[in-house]
Coordinates of C-alpha atoms in Angstrom, one line a residue:
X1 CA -31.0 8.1 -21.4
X2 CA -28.9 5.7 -23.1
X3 CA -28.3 7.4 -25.9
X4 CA -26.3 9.6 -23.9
X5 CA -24.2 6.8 -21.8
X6 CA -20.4 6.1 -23.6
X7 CA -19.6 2.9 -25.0
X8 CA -18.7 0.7 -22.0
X9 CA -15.7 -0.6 -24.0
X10 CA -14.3 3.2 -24.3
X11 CA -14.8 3.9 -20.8
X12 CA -12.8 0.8 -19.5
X13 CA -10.1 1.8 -22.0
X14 CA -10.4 -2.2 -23.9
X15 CA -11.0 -2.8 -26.8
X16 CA -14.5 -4.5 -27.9
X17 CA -12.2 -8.0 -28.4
X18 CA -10.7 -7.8 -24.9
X19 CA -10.7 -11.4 -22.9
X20 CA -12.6 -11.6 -19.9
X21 CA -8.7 -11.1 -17.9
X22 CA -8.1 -7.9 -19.6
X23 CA -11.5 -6.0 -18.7
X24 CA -11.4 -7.6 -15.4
X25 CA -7.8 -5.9 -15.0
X26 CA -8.6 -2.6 -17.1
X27 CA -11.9 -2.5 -14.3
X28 CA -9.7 -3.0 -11.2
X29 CA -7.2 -0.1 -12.3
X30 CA -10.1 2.5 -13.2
X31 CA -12.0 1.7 -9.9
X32 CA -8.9 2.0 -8.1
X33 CA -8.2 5.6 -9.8
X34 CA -11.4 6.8 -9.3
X35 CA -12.9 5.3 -5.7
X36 CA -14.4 7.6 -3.7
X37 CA -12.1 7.2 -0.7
X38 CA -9.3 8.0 -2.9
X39 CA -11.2 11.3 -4.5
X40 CA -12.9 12.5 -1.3
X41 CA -15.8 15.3 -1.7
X42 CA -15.2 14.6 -5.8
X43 CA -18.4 14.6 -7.8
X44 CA -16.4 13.9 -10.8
X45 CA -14.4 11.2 -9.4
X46 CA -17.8 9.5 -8.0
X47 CA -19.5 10.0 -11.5
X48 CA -16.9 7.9 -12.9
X49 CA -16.7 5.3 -10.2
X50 CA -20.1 4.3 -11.1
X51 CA -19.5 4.5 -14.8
X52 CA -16.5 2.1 -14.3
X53 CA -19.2 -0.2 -12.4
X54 CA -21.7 0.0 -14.9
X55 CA -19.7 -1.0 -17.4
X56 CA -17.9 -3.6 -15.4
X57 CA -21.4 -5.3 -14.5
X58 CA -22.4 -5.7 -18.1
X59 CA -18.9 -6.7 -19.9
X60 CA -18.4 -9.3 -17.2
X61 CA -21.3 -11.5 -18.2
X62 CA -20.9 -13.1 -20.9
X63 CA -24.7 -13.2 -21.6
X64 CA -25.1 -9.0 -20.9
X65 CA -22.3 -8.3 -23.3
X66 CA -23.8 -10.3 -26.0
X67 CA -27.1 -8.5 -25.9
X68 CA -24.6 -5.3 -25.7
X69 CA -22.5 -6.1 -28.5
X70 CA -25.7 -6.9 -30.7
X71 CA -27.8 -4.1 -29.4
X72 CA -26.0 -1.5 -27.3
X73 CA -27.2 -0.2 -24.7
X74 CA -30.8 -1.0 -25.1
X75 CA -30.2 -4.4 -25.0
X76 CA -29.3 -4.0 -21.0
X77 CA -31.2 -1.7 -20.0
X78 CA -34.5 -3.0 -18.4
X79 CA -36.8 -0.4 -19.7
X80 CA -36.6 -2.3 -23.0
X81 CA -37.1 -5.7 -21.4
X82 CA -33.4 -6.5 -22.2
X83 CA -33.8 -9.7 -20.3
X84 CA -35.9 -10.9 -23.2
X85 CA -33.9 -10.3 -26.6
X86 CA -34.7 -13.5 -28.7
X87 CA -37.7 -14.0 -27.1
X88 CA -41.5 -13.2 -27.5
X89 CA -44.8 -12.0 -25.8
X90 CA -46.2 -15.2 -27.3
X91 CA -44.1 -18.0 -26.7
X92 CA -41.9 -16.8 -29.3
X93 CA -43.8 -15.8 -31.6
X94 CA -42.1 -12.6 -32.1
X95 CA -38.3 -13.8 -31.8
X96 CA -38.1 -12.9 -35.9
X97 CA -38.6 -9.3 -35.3
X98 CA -35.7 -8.7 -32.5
X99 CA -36.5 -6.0 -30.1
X100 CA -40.5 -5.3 -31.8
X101 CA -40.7 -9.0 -29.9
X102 CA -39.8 -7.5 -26.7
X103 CA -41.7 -4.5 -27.2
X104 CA -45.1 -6.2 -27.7
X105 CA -44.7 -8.6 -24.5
X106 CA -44.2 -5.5 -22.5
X107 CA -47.7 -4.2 -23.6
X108 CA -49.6 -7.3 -23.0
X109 CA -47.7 -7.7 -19.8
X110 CA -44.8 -10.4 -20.7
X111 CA -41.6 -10.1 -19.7
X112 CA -40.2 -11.0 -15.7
X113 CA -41.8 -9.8 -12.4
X114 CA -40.4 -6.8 -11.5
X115 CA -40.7 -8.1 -8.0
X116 CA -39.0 -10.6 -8.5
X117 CA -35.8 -9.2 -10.3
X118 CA -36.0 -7.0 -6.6
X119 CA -36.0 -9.8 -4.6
X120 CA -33.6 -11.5 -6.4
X121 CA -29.8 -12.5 -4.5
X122 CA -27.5 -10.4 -5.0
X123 CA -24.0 -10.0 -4.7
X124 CA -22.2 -7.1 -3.1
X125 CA -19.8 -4.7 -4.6
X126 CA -16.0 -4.9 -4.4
X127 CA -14.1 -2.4 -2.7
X128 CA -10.7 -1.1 -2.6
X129 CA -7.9 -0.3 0.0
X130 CA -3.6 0.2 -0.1
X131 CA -1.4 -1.1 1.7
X132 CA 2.5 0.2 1.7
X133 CA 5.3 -2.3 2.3
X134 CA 8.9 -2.5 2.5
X135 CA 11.0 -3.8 -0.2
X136 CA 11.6 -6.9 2.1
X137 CA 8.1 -7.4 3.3
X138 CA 7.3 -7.8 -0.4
X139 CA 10.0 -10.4 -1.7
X140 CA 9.5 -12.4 1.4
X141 CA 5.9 -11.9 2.4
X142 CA 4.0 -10.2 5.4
X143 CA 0.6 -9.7 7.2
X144 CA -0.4 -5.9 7.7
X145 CA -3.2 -4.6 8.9
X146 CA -5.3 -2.7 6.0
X147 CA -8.2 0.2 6.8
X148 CA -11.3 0.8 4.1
X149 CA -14.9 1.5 4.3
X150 CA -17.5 -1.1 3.3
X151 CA -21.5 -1.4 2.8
X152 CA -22.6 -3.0 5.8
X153 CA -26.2 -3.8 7.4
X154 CA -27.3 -1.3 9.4
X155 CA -27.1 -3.2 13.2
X156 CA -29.8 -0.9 14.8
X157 CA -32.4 -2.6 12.4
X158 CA -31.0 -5.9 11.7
X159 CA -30.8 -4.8 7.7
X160 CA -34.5 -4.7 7.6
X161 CA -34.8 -0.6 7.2
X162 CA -37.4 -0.6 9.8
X163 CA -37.2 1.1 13.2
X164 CA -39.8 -1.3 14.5
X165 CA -39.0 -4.3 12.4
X166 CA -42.5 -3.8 10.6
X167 CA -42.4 -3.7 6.7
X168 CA -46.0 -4.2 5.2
X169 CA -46.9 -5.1 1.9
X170 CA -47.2 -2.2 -0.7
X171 CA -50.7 -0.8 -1.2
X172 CA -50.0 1.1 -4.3
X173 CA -49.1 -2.5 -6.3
X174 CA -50.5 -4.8 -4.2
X175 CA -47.1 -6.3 -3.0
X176 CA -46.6 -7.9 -6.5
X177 CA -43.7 -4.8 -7.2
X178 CA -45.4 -3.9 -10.7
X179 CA -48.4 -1.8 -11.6
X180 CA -50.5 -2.2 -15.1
X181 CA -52.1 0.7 -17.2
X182 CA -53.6 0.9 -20.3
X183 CA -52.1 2.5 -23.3
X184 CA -53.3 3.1 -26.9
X185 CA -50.6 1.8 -29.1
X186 CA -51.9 2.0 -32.9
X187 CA -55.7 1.8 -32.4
X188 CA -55.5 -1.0 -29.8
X189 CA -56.2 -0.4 -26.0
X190 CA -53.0 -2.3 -24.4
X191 CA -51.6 -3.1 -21.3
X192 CA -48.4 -2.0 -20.3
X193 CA -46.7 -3.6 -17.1
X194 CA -44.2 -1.3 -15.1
X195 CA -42.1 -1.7 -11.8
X196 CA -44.1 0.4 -9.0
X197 CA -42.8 4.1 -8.2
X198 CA -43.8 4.1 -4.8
X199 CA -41.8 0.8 -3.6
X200 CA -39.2 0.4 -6.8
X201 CA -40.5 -3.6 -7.4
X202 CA -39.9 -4.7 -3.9
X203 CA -43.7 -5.1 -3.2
X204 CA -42.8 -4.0 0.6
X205 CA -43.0 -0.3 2.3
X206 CA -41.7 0.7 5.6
X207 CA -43.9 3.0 7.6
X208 CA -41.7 4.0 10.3
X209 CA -37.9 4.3 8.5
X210 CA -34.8 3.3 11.0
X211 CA -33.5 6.5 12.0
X212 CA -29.8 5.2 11.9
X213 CA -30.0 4.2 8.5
X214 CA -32.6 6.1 6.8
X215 CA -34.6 3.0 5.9
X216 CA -31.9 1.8 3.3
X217 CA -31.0 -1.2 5.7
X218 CA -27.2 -0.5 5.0
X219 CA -24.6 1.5 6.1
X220 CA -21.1 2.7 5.3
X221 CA -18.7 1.1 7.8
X222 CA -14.6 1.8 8.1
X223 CA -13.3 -2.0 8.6
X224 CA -10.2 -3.0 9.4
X225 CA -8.5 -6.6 9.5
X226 CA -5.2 -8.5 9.0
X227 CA -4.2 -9.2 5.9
X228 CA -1.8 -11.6 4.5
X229 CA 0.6 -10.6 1.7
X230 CA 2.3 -13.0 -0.4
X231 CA 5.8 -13.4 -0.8
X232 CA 7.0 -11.5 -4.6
X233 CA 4.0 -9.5 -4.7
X234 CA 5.5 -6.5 -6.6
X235 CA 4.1 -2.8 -6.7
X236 CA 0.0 -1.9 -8.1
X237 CA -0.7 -5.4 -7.8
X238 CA -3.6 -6.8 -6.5
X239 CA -4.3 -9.3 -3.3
X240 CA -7.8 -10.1 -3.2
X241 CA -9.9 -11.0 0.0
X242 CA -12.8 -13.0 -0.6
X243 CA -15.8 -12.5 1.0
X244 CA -14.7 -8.8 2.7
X245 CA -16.2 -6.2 0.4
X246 CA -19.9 -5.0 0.5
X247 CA -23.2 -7.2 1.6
X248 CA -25.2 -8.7 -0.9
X249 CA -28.6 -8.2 -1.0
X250 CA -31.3 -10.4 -0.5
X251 CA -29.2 -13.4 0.7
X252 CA -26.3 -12.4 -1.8
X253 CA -22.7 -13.2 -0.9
X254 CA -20.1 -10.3 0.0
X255 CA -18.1 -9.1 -2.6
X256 CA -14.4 -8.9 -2.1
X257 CA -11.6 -6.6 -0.9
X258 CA -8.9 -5.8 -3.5
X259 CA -5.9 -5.0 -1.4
X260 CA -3.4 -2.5 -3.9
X261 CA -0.2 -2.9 -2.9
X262 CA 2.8 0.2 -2.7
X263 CA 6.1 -1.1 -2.3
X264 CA 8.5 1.5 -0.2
X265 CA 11.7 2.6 -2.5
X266 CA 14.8 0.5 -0.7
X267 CA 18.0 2.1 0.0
X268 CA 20.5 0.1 -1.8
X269 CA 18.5 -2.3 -3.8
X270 CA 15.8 -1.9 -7.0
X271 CA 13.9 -4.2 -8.7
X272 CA 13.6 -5.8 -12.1
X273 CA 11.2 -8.1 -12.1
X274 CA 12.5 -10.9 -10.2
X275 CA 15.8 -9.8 -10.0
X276 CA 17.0 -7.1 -7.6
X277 CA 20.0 -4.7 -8.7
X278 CA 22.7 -3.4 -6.4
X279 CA 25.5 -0.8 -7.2
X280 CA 28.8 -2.4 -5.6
X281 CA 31.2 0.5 -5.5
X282 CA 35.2 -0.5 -5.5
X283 CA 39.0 1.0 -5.3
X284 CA 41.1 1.4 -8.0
X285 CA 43.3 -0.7 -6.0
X286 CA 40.5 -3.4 -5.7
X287 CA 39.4 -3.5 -9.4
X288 CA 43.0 -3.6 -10.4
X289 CA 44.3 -6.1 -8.2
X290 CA 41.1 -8.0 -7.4
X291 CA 40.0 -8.6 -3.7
X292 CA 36.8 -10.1 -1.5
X293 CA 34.7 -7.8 -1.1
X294 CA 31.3 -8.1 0.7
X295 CA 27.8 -7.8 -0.8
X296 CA 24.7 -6.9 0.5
X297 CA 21.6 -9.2 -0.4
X298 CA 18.3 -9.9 0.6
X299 CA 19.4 -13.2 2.4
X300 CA 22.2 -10.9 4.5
X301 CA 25.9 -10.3 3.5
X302 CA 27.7 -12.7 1.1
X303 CA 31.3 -12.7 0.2
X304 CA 32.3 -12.3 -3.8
X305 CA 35.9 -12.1 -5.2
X306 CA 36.1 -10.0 -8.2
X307 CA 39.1 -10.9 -10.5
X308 CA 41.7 -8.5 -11.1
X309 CA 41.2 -5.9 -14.4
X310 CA 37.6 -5.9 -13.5
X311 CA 35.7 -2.8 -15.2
X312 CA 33.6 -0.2 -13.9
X313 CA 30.2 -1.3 -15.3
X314 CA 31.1 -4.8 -14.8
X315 CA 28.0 -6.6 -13.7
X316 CA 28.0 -10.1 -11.8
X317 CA 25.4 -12.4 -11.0
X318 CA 24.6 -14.1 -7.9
X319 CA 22.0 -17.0 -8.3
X320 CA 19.2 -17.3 -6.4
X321 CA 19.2 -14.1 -4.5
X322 CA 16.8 -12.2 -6.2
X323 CA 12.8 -11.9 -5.5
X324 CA 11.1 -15.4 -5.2
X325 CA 8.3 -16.3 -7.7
X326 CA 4.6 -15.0 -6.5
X327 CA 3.2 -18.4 -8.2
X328 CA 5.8 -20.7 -7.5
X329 CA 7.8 -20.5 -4.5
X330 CA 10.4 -23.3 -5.5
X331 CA 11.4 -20.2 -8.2
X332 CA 13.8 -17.5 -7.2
X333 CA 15.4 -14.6 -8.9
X334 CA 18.9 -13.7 -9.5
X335 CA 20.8 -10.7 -7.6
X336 CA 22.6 -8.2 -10.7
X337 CA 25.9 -6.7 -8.9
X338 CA 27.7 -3.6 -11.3
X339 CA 30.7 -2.7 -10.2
X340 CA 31.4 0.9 -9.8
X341 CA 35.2 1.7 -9.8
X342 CA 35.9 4.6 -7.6
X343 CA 38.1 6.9 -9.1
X344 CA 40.3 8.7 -5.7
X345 CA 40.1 12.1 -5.1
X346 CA 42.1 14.7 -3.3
X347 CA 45.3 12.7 -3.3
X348 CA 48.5 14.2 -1.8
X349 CA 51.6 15.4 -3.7
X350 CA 53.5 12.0 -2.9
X351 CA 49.9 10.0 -3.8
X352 CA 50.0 12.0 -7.6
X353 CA 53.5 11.5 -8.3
X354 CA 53.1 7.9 -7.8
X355 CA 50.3 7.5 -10.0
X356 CA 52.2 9.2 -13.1
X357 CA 55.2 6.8 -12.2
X358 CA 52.5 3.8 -12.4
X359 CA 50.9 5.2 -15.7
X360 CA 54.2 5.8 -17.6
X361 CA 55.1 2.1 -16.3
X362 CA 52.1 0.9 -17.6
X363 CA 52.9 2.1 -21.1
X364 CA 50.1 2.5 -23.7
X365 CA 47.1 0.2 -23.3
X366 CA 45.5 -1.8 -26.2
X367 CA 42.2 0.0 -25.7
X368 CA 43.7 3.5 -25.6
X369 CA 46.0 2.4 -28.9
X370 CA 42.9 1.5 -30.3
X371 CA 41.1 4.2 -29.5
X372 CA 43.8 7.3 -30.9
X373 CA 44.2 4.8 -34.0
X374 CA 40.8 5.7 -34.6
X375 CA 40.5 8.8 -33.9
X376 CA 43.2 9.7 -35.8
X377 CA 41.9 8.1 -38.6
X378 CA 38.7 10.4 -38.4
X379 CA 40.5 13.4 -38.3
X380 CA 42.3 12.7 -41.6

């Protein structure tokens, strides 16, 4: 029952004046957390899954979420003749009384064939797959070969559902996909028009079922092919495939393959966006002195020379040597080197004594004078 269904908005997690961008992305995310080959053998999981579609398929078009944000749920739900909200039995006549209007055409048989909404085109579903990549494969792009199960026709039967190829006209409606009874509504004998039970509005039955697919025509089919991946594609984004998901029905396109990508953690490198970050440990000697020291980047190694007094914590920027732009290839992130000064460890007798000659040299440093100035001054 409607009644019962939640509010489409609530179970996308949008609000009601989300852009057609943001429920598209909020959709992909819930059908990616919920798809059945990701929650095998989970009634729950598969429960949502369709809820997610349901709500999807309505919210998406912009004419269905008009009649949903004016009438709820009965306003797409065919029982009550959504299709004809604003609309009469009579050429109108009834537009003034909303969904009464609708109502009345469905007892004097208005409203569209139910045939013919069966036979209608329609496109197939979207599916979902992963893919995991390596931190390189993603900044500079790949092609990887991606596994996932799709609605197919069924080959034994050509789609058709019948084991012999036969499918004969329905002789419960006739082969026109509705049957009509007569109803009393207030006094009046009326007719009431309603898609037939016994073929679901296709007007066609299939005497002798195809044994491979049960008489649905379609089958569930694992499907793997090459795909490519674009250079900066970055972690739970999405590649789509047109054309690759389910088959439509009735001369309906394929839907599409939405590719999610996992990025492998790297090593030496993480990313920021565009940028990529690297810890560069150093010496003492080397942040002290300042030296040449070689850094690892996407591009292979580059030399750097660090001035002398550099910090631990220091960070330096090379141009261009970050993750390149998924939209615009002539655009290229920056590489963020921070320094990490080394402090030594297990030094020898000779190595210590040195050191406290160097530090008594050195004298007091302007930080440190700073510093004890300070914290003397708390103290008191």
């Amino acid at each position: 029952m409607a009644e019962n269904k939640r509010d489409f908005y609530e179970v996308l997690g949008v609000e009601k004046s989300a852009s057609a961008d943001e429920i598209k992305r909020a959709y992909r995310k819930k059908a990616m957390q919920y798809h059945p080959d990701r929650n095998p053998d989970d009634p729950t999981a598969e429960a949502k899954f369709k809820e997610v579609g349901e709500a999807y398929e309505v919210l998406s078009d912009d004419d269905k979420r008009a009649r949903y944000d004016q009438y709820g749920h009965a306003g797409v739900d065919p029982n009550f003749n959504a299709g004809g909200y604003g609309g009469g039995g009579f050429g109108g006549g009834f537009s003034g009384f909303g969904d009464f209007g609708d109502i009345f055409s469905d007892f004097f048989g208005g409203g569209g064939s139910g045939r013919s909404r069966a036979k209608a085109p329609r496109r197939g579903d979207s599916v979902s797959a992963r893919v995991e990549v390596t931190f390189e494969e993603a900044a500079f792009g790949t092609e990887k070969e991606v596994s996932y199960f799709r609605i197919e026709n069924c080959s034994s039967c050509e789609g058709s559902g019948s084991a012999d190829g036969k499918v004969e006209p329905c002789d419960r409606c006739g082969g026109t996909g509705q049957v009509r009874t007569t109803q009393n509504f207030m006094g009046m004998a009326m007719q009431s028009t309603t898609t037939c039970p016994q073929c679901n509005g296709k007007g066609e039955i299939i005497r002798t079922p195809c044994t491979t697919c049960k008489g649905k025509g379609k089958v569930r089919r694992n499907k793997k092919i090459m795909v490519k991946i674009p250079a900066g594609v970055d972690s739970e984004q999405i590649v789509p495939v047109r054309g690759e998901g389910s088959v439509g029905a009735n001369g309906g396109g394929n839907g599409d393959l939405m590719v999610e990508i996992n990025i492998k953690p790297h090593k030496i490198f993480e990313r920021d966006g565009m940028n990529v970050w690297c810890e560069m440990p150093i010496s003492f000697t080397q942040a002290a002195l300042g030296a040449e020291i070689i850094v690892p980047t996407l591009d292979g190694k580059v030399k750097y020379n660090i001035p002398e007094g550099t910090q631990t914590g220091t960070v330096f920027r090379l141009r261009d040597k970050g993750i390149p732009d998924v939209y615009n290839r002539s655009r290229r992130g920056d590489q963020l080197v921070k320094v990490v000064v080394e402090t030594p460890t297990k030094l020898t007798k000779e190595q210590k004594e040195l050191l406290r000659q160097l530090d008594e040299s050195l004298g007091e440093t302007p930080k440190r004078k700073k510093f004890f100035e300070a914290m003397k001054g708390f103290f008191d």
